Short mmCIF file of C-alpha atoms in Angstrom, two decimals:
data_model
loop_
_atom_site.label_atom_id
_atom_site.label_comp_id
_atom_site.label_asym_id
_atom_site.label_seq_id
_atom_site.Cartn_x
_atom_site.Cartn_y
_atom_site.Cartn_z
CA UNK A 1498 -1.04 -31.15 -2.63
CA UNK A 1499 2.43 -32.14 -3.94
CA UNK A 1500 5.55 -32.59 -1.88
CA UNK A 1501 8.18 -29.89 -2.11
CA UNK A 1502 9.86 -30.03 -5.55
CA UNK A 1503 7.40 -32.73 -6.72
CA UNK A 1504 5.99 -31.98 -10.17
CA UNK A 1505 2.39 -32.71 -11.18
CA UNK A 1506 1.52 -35.72 -13.31
CA UNK A 1507 0.88 -34.95 -16.97
CA UNK A 1508 -1.91 -37.56 -17.09
CA UNK A 1509 -3.61 -36.82 -13.76
CA UNK A 1510 -6.59 -35.23 -15.48
CA UNK A 1511 -7.41 -38.42 -17.40
CA UNK A 1512 -9.61 -40.04 -14.73
CA UNK A 1513 -11.66 -36.87 -14.37
CA UNK A 1514 -12.13 -36.57 -18.11
CA UNK A 1515 -13.35 -40.20 -18.42
CA UNK A 1516 -15.67 -40.05 -15.41
CA UNK A 1517 -19.33 -40.19 -16.64
CA UNK A 1518 -20.54 -38.40 -13.50
CA UNK A 1519 -18.44 -35.41 -14.46
CA UNK A 1520 -19.90 -35.36 -17.95
CA UNK A 1521 -23.42 -35.66 -16.57
CA UNK A 1522 -22.81 -32.77 -14.20
CA UNK A 1523 -21.53 -30.54 -17.01
CA UNK A 1524 -24.60 -31.41 -19.10
CA UNK A 1525 -26.69 -29.60 -16.49
CA UNK A 1526 -24.52 -26.46 -16.59
CA UNK A 1527 -24.96 -23.41 -18.78
CA UNK A 1528 -23.47 -19.95 -18.92
CA UNK A 1529 -25.13 -17.18 -16.92
CA UNK A 1530 -23.84 -15.01 -19.75
CA UNK A 1531 -22.26 -16.47 -22.87
CA UNK A 1532 -19.40 -13.92 -22.81
CA UNK A 1533 -20.89 -12.13 -25.80
CA UNK A 1534 -19.89 -8.59 -26.62
CA UNK A 1535 -23.22 -7.31 -25.29
CA UNK A 1536 -22.14 -7.49 -21.64
CA UNK A 1537 -18.76 -5.92 -22.39
CA UNK A 1538 -20.43 -3.09 -24.27
CA UNK A 1539 -22.93 -2.65 -21.45
CA UNK A 1540 -20.14 -2.24 -18.91
CA UNK A 1541 -18.19 0.05 -21.26
CA UNK A 1542 -21.23 2.32 -21.53
CA UNK A 1543 -20.78 3.13 -17.84
CA UNK A 1544 -17.38 4.69 -18.55
CA UNK A 1545 -16.91 8.33 -19.46
CA UNK A 1546 -14.42 10.13 -21.64
CA UNK A 1547 -12.15 12.67 -20.00
CA UNK A 1548 -9.76 15.40 -21.07
CA UNK A 1549 -6.39 15.22 -19.37
CA UNK A 1550 -4.69 18.21 -17.79
CA UNK A 1551 -2.01 20.06 -19.74
CA UNK A 1552 0.54 20.51 -16.99
CA UNK A 1553 2.75 18.11 -15.08
CA UNK A 1554 4.29 18.50 -11.62
CA UNK A 1555 7.97 19.31 -11.27
CA UNK A 1556 8.85 16.06 -9.53
CA UNK A 1557 7.39 12.61 -9.01
CA UNK A 1558 8.00 10.77 -5.73
CA UNK A 1559 7.39 7.05 -6.13
CA UNK A 1560 7.18 4.67 -3.19
CA UNK A 1561 7.34 0.90 -3.04
CA UNK A 1562 8.02 -1.68 -0.33
CA UNK A 1563 9.14 -5.28 -0.25
CA UNK A 1564 9.58 -7.92 2.44
CA UNK A 1565 11.34 -11.24 2.85
CA UNK A 1566 10.63 -13.56 5.76
CA UNK A 1567 11.08 -17.14 4.62
CA UNK A 1568 12.23 -19.83 7.08
CA UNK A 1569 16.02 -19.81 7.45
CA UNK A 1570 16.33 -23.59 7.46
CA UNK A 1571 14.22 -26.71 7.39
CA UNK A 1572 14.71 -27.58 11.03
CA UNK A 1573 12.05 -27.59 13.73
CA UNK A 1574 11.17 -25.21 15.15
CA UNK A 1575 11.10 -23.06 12.04
CA UNK A 1576 13.15 -19.87 12.31
CA UNK A 1577 12.24 -16.58 10.66
CA UNK A 1578 13.80 -13.15 10.38
CA UNK A 1579 11.67 -10.50 8.71
CA UNK A 1580 13.36 -8.08 6.33
CA UNK A 1581 11.44 -5.06 5.05
CA UNK A 1582 12.72 -2.55 2.52
CA UNK A 1583 11.00 0.71 1.63
CA UNK A 1584 12.21 3.04 -1.08
CA UNK A 1585 11.26 6.57 -2.09
CA UNK A 1586 12.43 7.49 -5.58
CA UNK A 1587 12.39 11.07 -6.87
CA UNK A 1588 12.12 11.72 -10.61
CA UNK A 1589 12.64 15.17 -12.10
CA UNK A 1590 10.00 15.47 -14.81
CA UNK A 1591 12.15 17.72 -17.03
CA UNK A 1592 15.06 15.30 -16.73
CA UNK A 1593 12.79 12.42 -17.70
CA UNK A 1594 11.40 14.40 -20.65
CA UNK A 1595 14.92 15.07 -21.91
CA UNK A 1596 15.37 11.31 -22.36
CA UNK A 1597 12.66 11.19 -25.03
CA UNK A 1598 13.51 11.46 -28.71
CA UNK A 1599 11.42 13.11 -31.42
CA UNK A 1600 9.31 9.99 -31.83
CA UNK A 1601 8.55 9.85 -28.13
CA UNK A 1602 10.75 6.84 -27.34
CA UNK A 1603 12.57 6.99 -24.02
CA UNK A 1604 16.29 6.25 -23.71
CA UNK A 1605 16.39 3.06 -21.58
CA UNK A 1606 19.94 3.74 -20.38
CA UNK A 1607 18.96 7.20 -19.23
CA UNK A 1608 15.96 5.81 -17.39
CA UNK A 1609 18.20 3.22 -15.73
CA UNK A 1610 20.31 6.05 -14.32
CA UNK A 1611 17.24 7.52 -12.64
CA UNK A 1612 17.28 4.39 -10.54
CA UNK A 1613 20.09 5.98 -8.52
CA UNK A 1614 17.81 8.77 -7.28
CA UNK A 1615 16.30 6.51 -4.65
CA UNK A 1616 16.48 6.55 -0.88
CA UNK A 1617 16.20 3.04 0.59
CA UNK A 1618 15.32 2.23 4.18
CA UNK A 1619 15.76 -1.27 5.55
CA UNK A 1620 14.05 -2.74 8.61
CA UNK A 1621 14.63 -6.06 10.32
CA UNK A 1622 12.22 -7.79 12.71
CA UNK A 1623 12.35 -11.02 14.72
CA UNK A 1624 10.09 -13.77 13.43
CA UNK A 1625 9.40 -17.25 14.74
CA UNK A 1626 11.91 -18.90 17.09
CA UNK A 1627 13.98 -15.70 17.45
CA UNK A 1628 14.56 -14.03 20.83
CA UNK A 1629 15.48 -10.36 20.40
CA UNK A 1630 17.55 -8.69 23.14
CA UNK A 1631 16.77 -11.38 25.72
CA UNK A 1632 13.01 -10.78 25.47
CA UNK A 1633 10.88 -13.38 27.23
CA UNK A 1634 9.08 -14.30 23.98
CA UNK A 1635 9.14 -13.68 20.24
CA UNK A 1636 6.10 -11.45 20.74
CA UNK A 1637 7.87 -9.22 23.27
CA UNK A 1638 10.97 -9.02 21.08
CA UNK A 1639 8.85 -8.12 18.07
CA UNK A 1640 7.16 -5.34 20.04
CA UNK A 1641 10.54 -3.99 21.15
CA UNK A 1642 11.88 -4.03 17.57
CA UNK A 1643 8.81 -2.14 16.32
CA UNK A 1644 9.30 0.49 19.04
CA UNK A 1645 13.00 0.90 18.23
CA UNK A 1646 12.26 1.29 14.53
CA UNK A 1647 9.62 3.92 15.21
CA UNK A 1648 11.75 6.09 17.51
CA UNK A 1649 14.97 5.85 15.49
CA UNK A 1650 16.16 8.85 13.52
CA UNK A 1651 17.89 6.44 11.14
CA UNK A 1652 14.48 6.18 9.52
CA UNK A 1653 14.09 9.91 9.07
CA UNK A 1654 14.52 10.92 5.43
CA UNK A 1655 14.63 14.55 6.35
CA UNK A 1656 17.35 14.73 9.02
CA UNK A 1657 15.71 17.72 10.66
CA UNK A 1658 13.32 18.18 13.57
CA UNK A 1659 10.55 15.87 14.67
CA UNK A 1660 9.95 13.89 11.49
CA UNK A 1661 10.72 10.31 12.34
CA UNK A 1662 8.05 7.62 12.29
CA UNK A 1663 7.08 8.13 15.92
CA UNK A 1664 6.58 11.87 15.41
CA UNK A 1665 4.46 11.29 12.34
CA UNK A 1666 2.27 8.77 14.15
CA UNK A 1667 1.67 11.05 17.11
CA UNK A 1668 0.98 14.00 14.81
CA UNK A 1669 -1.59 12.04 12.80
CA UNK A 1670 -3.46 11.09 15.96
CA UNK A 1671 -3.29 14.56 17.54
CA UNK A 1672 -4.60 16.36 14.44
CA UNK A 1673 -7.48 13.88 14.41
CA UNK A 1674 -8.10 14.55 18.13
CA UNK A 1675 -7.29 10.93 18.87
CA UNK A 1676 -4.83 9.47 21.36
CA UNK A 1677 -2.52 6.49 21.23
CA UNK A 1678 -3.71 4.36 24.10
CA UNK A 1679 -3.92 0.77 25.31
CA UNK A 1680 -6.37 -1.08 27.52
CA UNK A 1681 -4.48 -4.30 28.19
CA UNK A 1682 -0.89 -5.29 28.78
CA UNK A 1683 0.33 -7.10 25.64
CA UNK A 1684 2.62 -9.28 27.75
CA UNK A 1685 0.44 -10.54 30.63
CA UNK A 1686 -3.00 -9.43 29.29
CA UNK A 1687 -3.74 -7.58 32.54
CA UNK A 1688 -6.19 -4.68 32.17
CA UNK A 1689 -4.23 -1.44 32.09
CA UNK A 1690 -5.62 1.76 30.63
CA UNK A 1691 -2.97 4.23 29.57
CA UNK A 1692 -2.63 7.08 27.08
CA UNK A 1693 0.80 7.75 25.61
CA UNK A 1694 2.42 11.09 24.86
CA UNK A 1695 5.53 11.90 22.84
CA UNK A 1696 7.35 12.54 26.10
CA UNK A 1697 6.15 9.32 27.75
CA UNK A 1698 6.15 6.77 24.96
CA UNK A 1699 6.57 3.69 27.15
CA UNK A 1700 5.53 2.52 30.61
CA UNK A 1701 5.96 -0.54 32.83
CA UNK A 1702 3.10 -2.90 33.52
CA UNK A 1703 2.33 -2.79 37.25
CA UNK A 1704 1.30 -6.43 37.14
CA UNK A 1705 4.19 -8.14 35.31
CA UNK A 1706 6.79 -5.38 35.00
CA UNK A 1707 7.05 -5.67 31.22
CA UNK A 1708 7.74 -2.64 29.06
CA UNK A 1709 4.66 -1.40 27.21
CA UNK A 1710 5.31 0.82 24.17
CA UNK A 1711 3.21 3.44 22.40
CA UNK A 1712 3.59 1.36 19.23
CA UNK A 1713 1.70 -1.48 20.95
CA UNK A 1714 -1.45 0.57 20.40
CA UNK A 1715 -1.20 -0.38 16.70
CA UNK A 1716 -1.60 -4.05 17.65
CA UNK A 1717 0.91 -5.27 15.06
CA UNK A 1718 2.16 -7.85 17.57
CA UNK A 1719 -1.16 -9.63 17.94
CA UNK A 1720 -0.45 -12.11 15.13
CA UNK A 1721 3.01 -13.00 16.42
CA UNK A 1722 3.64 -16.46 17.88
CA UNK A 1723 6.83 -18.06 19.15
CA UNK A 1724 6.94 -20.89 16.62
CA UNK A 1725 4.27 -20.15 14.00
CA UNK A 1726 4.51 -18.42 10.64
CA UNK A 1727 4.74 -14.66 11.29
CA UNK A 1728 4.59 -13.61 7.64
CA UNK A 1729 1.27 -11.83 8.04
CA UNK A 1730 2.40 -9.54 10.88
CA UNK A 1731 5.54 -8.55 8.96
CA UNK A 1732 3.44 -7.80 5.89
CA UNK A 1733 1.14 -5.58 7.99
CA UNK A 1734 4.20 -3.74 9.29
CA UNK A 1735 5.44 -3.21 5.72
CA UNK A 1736 2.07 -1.86 4.59
CA UNK A 1737 1.85 0.56 7.50
CA UNK A 1738 5.44 1.76 7.41
CA UNK A 1739 5.31 2.68 3.72
CA UNK A 1740 2.24 4.89 4.20
CA UNK A 1741 3.70 6.50 7.34
CA UNK A 1742 6.98 7.33 5.60
CA UNK A 1743 5.19 9.00 2.69
CA UNK A 1744 2.94 10.91 5.10
CA UNK A 1745 5.99 12.02 7.08
CA UNK A 1746 7.70 13.29 3.93
CA UNK A 1747 4.58 15.22 2.90
CA UNK A 1748 4.22 16.65 6.39
CA UNK A 1749 7.85 17.80 6.34
CA UNK A 1750 7.41 19.57 2.99
CA UNK A 1751 4.12 21.10 4.08
CA UNK A 1752 5.81 22.59 7.16
CA UNK A 1753 9.02 23.72 5.46
CA UNK A 1754 8.20 24.37 1.79
CA UNK A 1755 4.47 24.26 0.99
CA UNK A 1756 4.93 25.83 -2.43
CA UNK A 1757 7.39 23.08 -3.38
CA UNK A 1758 4.93 20.48 -2.13
CA UNK A 1759 2.21 21.84 -4.43
CA UNK A 1760 4.42 21.01 -7.43
CA UNK A 1761 4.93 17.37 -6.48
CA UNK A 1762 3.13 14.13 -7.15
CA UNK A 1763 3.38 11.05 -4.93
CA UNK A 1764 2.72 7.56 -6.29
CA UNK A 1765 2.42 4.62 -3.91
CA UNK A 1766 2.37 1.01 -4.99
CA UNK A 1767 -0.98 -0.44 -3.98
CA UNK A 1768 -4.33 0.88 -2.78
CA UNK A 1769 -4.61 3.87 -0.46
CA UNK A 1770 -5.50 1.71 2.51
CA UNK A 1771 -4.15 0.31 5.78
CA UNK A 1772 -5.04 -3.31 6.46
CA UNK A 1773 -5.16 -5.56 9.48
CA UNK A 1774 -4.73 -4.56 13.12
CA UNK A 1775 -3.42 -1.00 12.49
CA UNK A 1776 -6.24 -0.22 10.01
CA UNK A 1777 -7.54 2.67 12.14
CA UNK A 1778 -4.55 4.73 10.98
CA UNK A 1779 -6.28 5.06 7.60
CA UNK A 1780 -8.77 7.59 9.02
CA UNK A 1781 -5.89 9.72 10.41
CA UNK A 1782 -4.23 9.74 6.98
CA UNK A 1783 -7.54 10.66 5.35
CA UNK A 1784 -7.99 13.68 7.60
CA UNK A 1785 -4.35 14.74 7.27
CA UNK A 1786 -4.35 14.71 3.48
CA UNK A 1787 -7.69 16.48 3.29
CA UNK A 1788 -6.43 19.29 5.54
CA UNK A 1789 -3.35 19.75 3.35
CA UNK A 1790 -5.35 19.72 0.12
CA UNK A 1791 -7.88 22.20 1.48
CA UNK A 1792 -5.19 24.62 2.61
CA UNK A 1793 -2.96 24.45 -0.47
CA UNK A 1794 -5.93 24.71 -2.82
CA UNK A 1795 -6.50 28.22 -1.46
CA UNK A 1796 -2.84 29.23 -1.79
CA UNK A 1797 -1.16 27.28 -4.62
CA UNK A 1798 -2.30 24.03 -6.17
CA UNK A 1799 -2.96 20.68 -4.58
CA UNK A 1800 -0.24 18.02 -4.71
CA UNK A 1801 -1.19 14.74 -6.37
CA UNK A 1802 -1.30 11.50 -4.37
CA UNK A 1803 -1.92 8.29 -6.31
CA UNK A 1804 -2.15 4.69 -5.17
CA UNK A 1805 -1.44 2.51 -8.23
CA UNK A 1806 -2.61 -1.10 -8.01
CA UNK A 1807 -0.75 -3.69 -10.11
CA UNK A 1808 -2.67 -6.78 -9.01
CA UNK A 1809 -6.00 -7.81 -7.50
CA UNK A 1810 -9.57 -8.52 -8.51
CA UNK A 1811 -10.15 -4.98 -9.76
CA UNK A 1812 -7.13 -5.26 -12.06
CA UNK A 1813 -8.34 -8.62 -13.38
CA UNK A 1814 -11.74 -7.10 -14.13
CA UNK A 1815 -10.22 -4.07 -15.86
CA UNK A 1816 -8.05 -6.24 -18.09
CA UNK A 1817 -10.99 -8.48 -19.00
CA UNK A 1818 -13.02 -5.56 -20.39
CA UNK A 1819 -10.29 -3.29 -21.75
CA UNK A 1820 -11.02 -4.20 -25.39
CA UNK A 1821 -14.51 -2.74 -24.97
CA UNK A 1822 -13.34 0.54 -23.47
CA UNK A 1823 -12.66 3.70 -25.42
CA UNK A 1824 -9.22 5.34 -25.02
CA UNK A 1825 -9.13 8.12 -22.42
CA UNK A 1826 -12.19 6.75 -20.64
CA UNK A 1827 -12.55 6.20 -16.94
CA UNK A 1828 -14.90 4.87 -14.28
CA UNK A 1829 -15.15 5.84 -10.66
CA UNK A 1830 -15.62 2.47 -8.99
CA UNK A 1831 -18.78 2.72 -6.92
CA UNK A 1832 -19.90 0.00 -4.53
CA UNK A 1833 -22.75 -1.16 -6.78
CA UNK A 1834 -20.36 -1.65 -9.71
CA UNK A 1835 -17.92 -3.51 -7.48
CA UNK A 1836 -20.67 -5.76 -6.14
CA UNK A 1837 -22.20 -6.51 -9.54
CA UNK A 1838 -19.14 -7.05 -11.72
CA UNK A 1839 -16.29 -7.91 -9.39
CA UNK A 1840 -17.28 -9.53 -6.11
CA UNK A 1841 -20.72 -10.74 -7.08
CA UNK A 1842 -21.88 -10.81 -3.46
CA UNK A 1843 -23.48 -8.44 -1.02
CA UNK A 1844 -20.96 -6.15 0.60
CA UNK A 1845 -21.08 -3.77 3.53
CA UNK A 1846 -22.72 -0.38 3.16
CA UNK A 1847 -19.38 1.15 2.20
CA UNK A 1848 -16.54 -0.86 0.69
CA UNK A 1849 -13.29 -0.31 2.59
CA UNK A 1850 -15.02 1.55 5.40
CA UNK A 1851 -12.46 0.35 7.96
CA UNK A 1852 -9.38 0.39 5.70
CA UNK A 1853 -9.47 2.71 2.65
CA UNK A 1854 -8.63 6.41 2.59
CA UNK A 1855 -8.74 6.73 -1.20
CA UNK A 1856 -11.25 6.25 -4.02
CA UNK A 1857 -10.58 3.64 -6.73
CA UNK A 1858 -10.76 4.45 -10.45
CA UNK A 1859 -10.28 2.45 -13.65
CA UNK A 1860 -8.75 4.23 -16.64
CA UNK A 1861 -7.89 3.19 -20.20
CA UNK A 1862 -5.09 5.23 -21.70
CA UNK A 1863 -4.70 6.52 -25.23
CA UNK A 1864 -2.21 3.71 -25.89
CA UNK A 1865 -4.66 1.06 -24.72
CA UNK A 1866 -3.33 0.14 -21.28
CA UNK A 1867 -5.71 -0.02 -18.32
CA UNK A 1868 -4.82 1.30 -14.89
CA UNK A 1869 -6.43 0.82 -11.51
CA UNK A 1870 -5.56 3.64 -9.17
CA UNK A 1871 -6.83 5.64 -6.22
CA UNK A 1872 -6.69 9.24 -5.09
CA UNK A 1873 -7.49 10.38 -1.54
CA UNK A 1874 -11.08 10.95 -0.55
CA UNK A 1875 -11.81 14.70 -0.56
CA UNK A 1876 -13.31 14.52 2.95
CA UNK A 1877 -11.90 14.83 6.42
CA UNK A 1878 -13.85 11.89 7.84
CA UNK A 1879 -16.33 9.17 6.96
CA UNK A 1880 -19.92 9.47 8.02
CA UNK A 1881 -22.46 6.65 8.13
CA UNK A 1882 -21.40 3.86 5.76
CA UNK A 1883 -24.41 4.01 3.44
CA UNK A 1884 -24.25 7.81 3.20
CA UNK A 1885 -20.50 7.86 2.58
CA UNK A 1886 -20.87 5.16 -0.09
CA UNK A 1887 -22.79 7.73 -2.17
CA UNK A 1888 -20.78 10.72 -1.02
CA UNK A 1889 -17.36 9.39 -2.01
CA UNK A 1890 -18.31 8.92 -5.69
CA UNK A 1891 -19.37 12.51 -6.39
CA UNK A 1892 -17.10 13.08 -9.35
CA UNK A 1893 -17.27 16.87 -9.07
CA UNK A 1894 -15.18 16.63 -5.89
CA UNK A 1895 -12.33 15.09 -7.92
CA UNK A 1896 -12.63 17.53 -10.84
CA UNK A 1897 -9.33 19.30 -10.17
CA UNK A 1898 -7.22 16.34 -9.14
CA UNK A 1899 -8.39 13.59 -11.54
CA UNK A 1900 -7.29 15.12 -14.90
CA UNK A 1901 -3.86 15.89 -13.40
CA UNK A 1902 -3.49 12.38 -11.99
CA UNK A 1903 -4.40 10.84 -15.35
CA UNK A 1904 -1.92 13.13 -17.11
CA UNK A 1905 0.85 11.73 -14.89
CA UNK A 1906 -0.18 8.13 -15.51
CA UNK A 1907 -0.34 8.63 -19.26
CA UNK A 1908 2.93 10.59 -19.42
CA UNK A 1909 4.90 7.89 -17.59
CA UNK A 1910 3.18 4.89 -19.17
CA UNK A 1911 5.69 2.26 -20.22
CA UNK A 1912 5.47 -0.84 -22.39
CA UNK A 1913 8.11 -2.98 -20.69
CA UNK A 1914 5.51 -4.36 -18.25
CA UNK A 1915 1.77 -4.63 -18.74
CA UNK A 1916 -0.16 -1.57 -17.53
CA UNK A 1917 2.92 -0.07 -15.87
CA UNK A 1918 4.40 3.36 -15.33
CA UNK A 1919 8.07 4.26 -15.02
CA UNK A 1920 8.20 5.67 -11.46
CA UNK A 1921 6.69 2.60 -9.81
CA UNK A 1922 8.67 0.21 -12.01
CA UNK A 1923 11.92 1.92 -10.98
CA UNK A 1924 10.94 2.05 -7.31
CA UNK A 1925 10.08 -1.64 -7.40
CA UNK A 1926 13.38 -2.46 -9.05
CA UNK A 1927 15.19 -0.64 -6.27
CA UNK A 1928 13.23 -2.21 -3.43
CA UNK A 1929 12.50 -5.77 -4.55
CA UNK A 1930 14.19 -8.73 -2.89
CA UNK A 1931 14.50 -11.78 -5.13
CA UNK A 1932 14.13 -15.29 -3.73
CA UNK A 1933 17.40 -16.19 -5.44
CA UNK A 1934 20.00 -14.91 -4.84
CA UNK A 1935 18.62 -12.10 -2.65
CA UNK A 1936 16.53 -14.18 -0.26
CA UNK A 1937 19.14 -16.90 0.06
CA UNK A 1938 21.79 -14.32 0.86
CA UNK A 1939 19.62 -12.88 3.65
CA UNK A 1940 19.02 -16.40 4.97
CA UNK A 1941 22.77 -16.97 5.18
CA UNK A 1942 23.30 -13.58 6.84
CA UNK A 1943 20.64 -14.34 9.47
CA UNK A 1944 21.84 -17.87 10.09
CA UNK A 1945 25.54 -17.04 10.33
CA UNK A 1946 25.15 -14.12 12.74
CA UNK A 1947 22.63 -15.86 15.02
CA UNK A 1948 24.56 -19.12 15.16
CA UNK A 1949 27.85 -17.33 15.89
CA UNK A 1950 26.33 -16.28 19.23
CA UNK A 1951 25.80 -19.87 20.40
#
């Protein structure tokens, strides 16, 4: 591995190239498949053509999140502050359509103005070597910061009633007949069984006296150390908070204006999944969205929820075969397909059993772009892994939602970035934090304020 700022040698490969053992090894190698068109055509034959829906929703709500948590300086111990930014951007479909000319080209200046219709939320968390509010450790300060973020009405888009992050989390658990509970004090590790309620969202440990918060039940703090890299825990927080904010917004609209909700589409950046320690929340989201879809289907129409993936192994696979795919063709990604063409290894009975609440699809548009996206499972819970693996890919259960989701993707397809759509591109533009100058500016902000207290 090179030193920081050290560039690689331009002749470093020479010894490998001249080594006869290397040549001998390669002589014994051959392709499993010679990358002929036969395999590509074989995979393409698994895809089906589809007719898109005619209608579009009234509004698109796009969500994206970004985080920055690089070390503030090069001193030991390393110091981190975690910054997380989440943005919800609302696009009026008619307004967007008015920006198109007769040839279908979109006015870039008009699209840039849509960037202003975004609602950003910023979170800050203590990382390594940072004591928050005199906490006894980084871990305790991190737990306190999570709790404060969850109970704060500053992070309530809706400014009405019980719709902050804490309320959403309790609601998701209650409607799933689950409880937020802990079995061990996160500070002293003493066994302590307790179930939280909205009214009693924190207690004191009888053993060590430390505050224990309802948010500790999510276990986000478990990866936090006083002096280690806490990037992973902050990333898990970002992943969770984005999905909770979108769920809270949908819950608010469902309670206050269900007919309006039925005319909306929500697009999240990334898979419909919760990863890491708080992964169990995915099953609560799955049940919540299914209950909403089931109810609105009988009264109006179902809102569209899409998780659009820009990177990952599934995207790499889709791009590698896109020249073989017919326009307007799609594939529901079943576990056998994933195992055979993407991972190449044996997987569990049901991919994403502990994390995913949405089904992955691959789609090639009329213009030739390929998209990897997910829509929520049309079930309220997962059964046995092997059974659910077959149940989740019954395409008839997506018959109403899928053509409408593809219509949205195709309508907002853009050529500025590969396989991109306008809502997510604008949301990302609004939420992204650059390393320079954005990250450096946050480093200076953190450093200056903390050091002023010495």
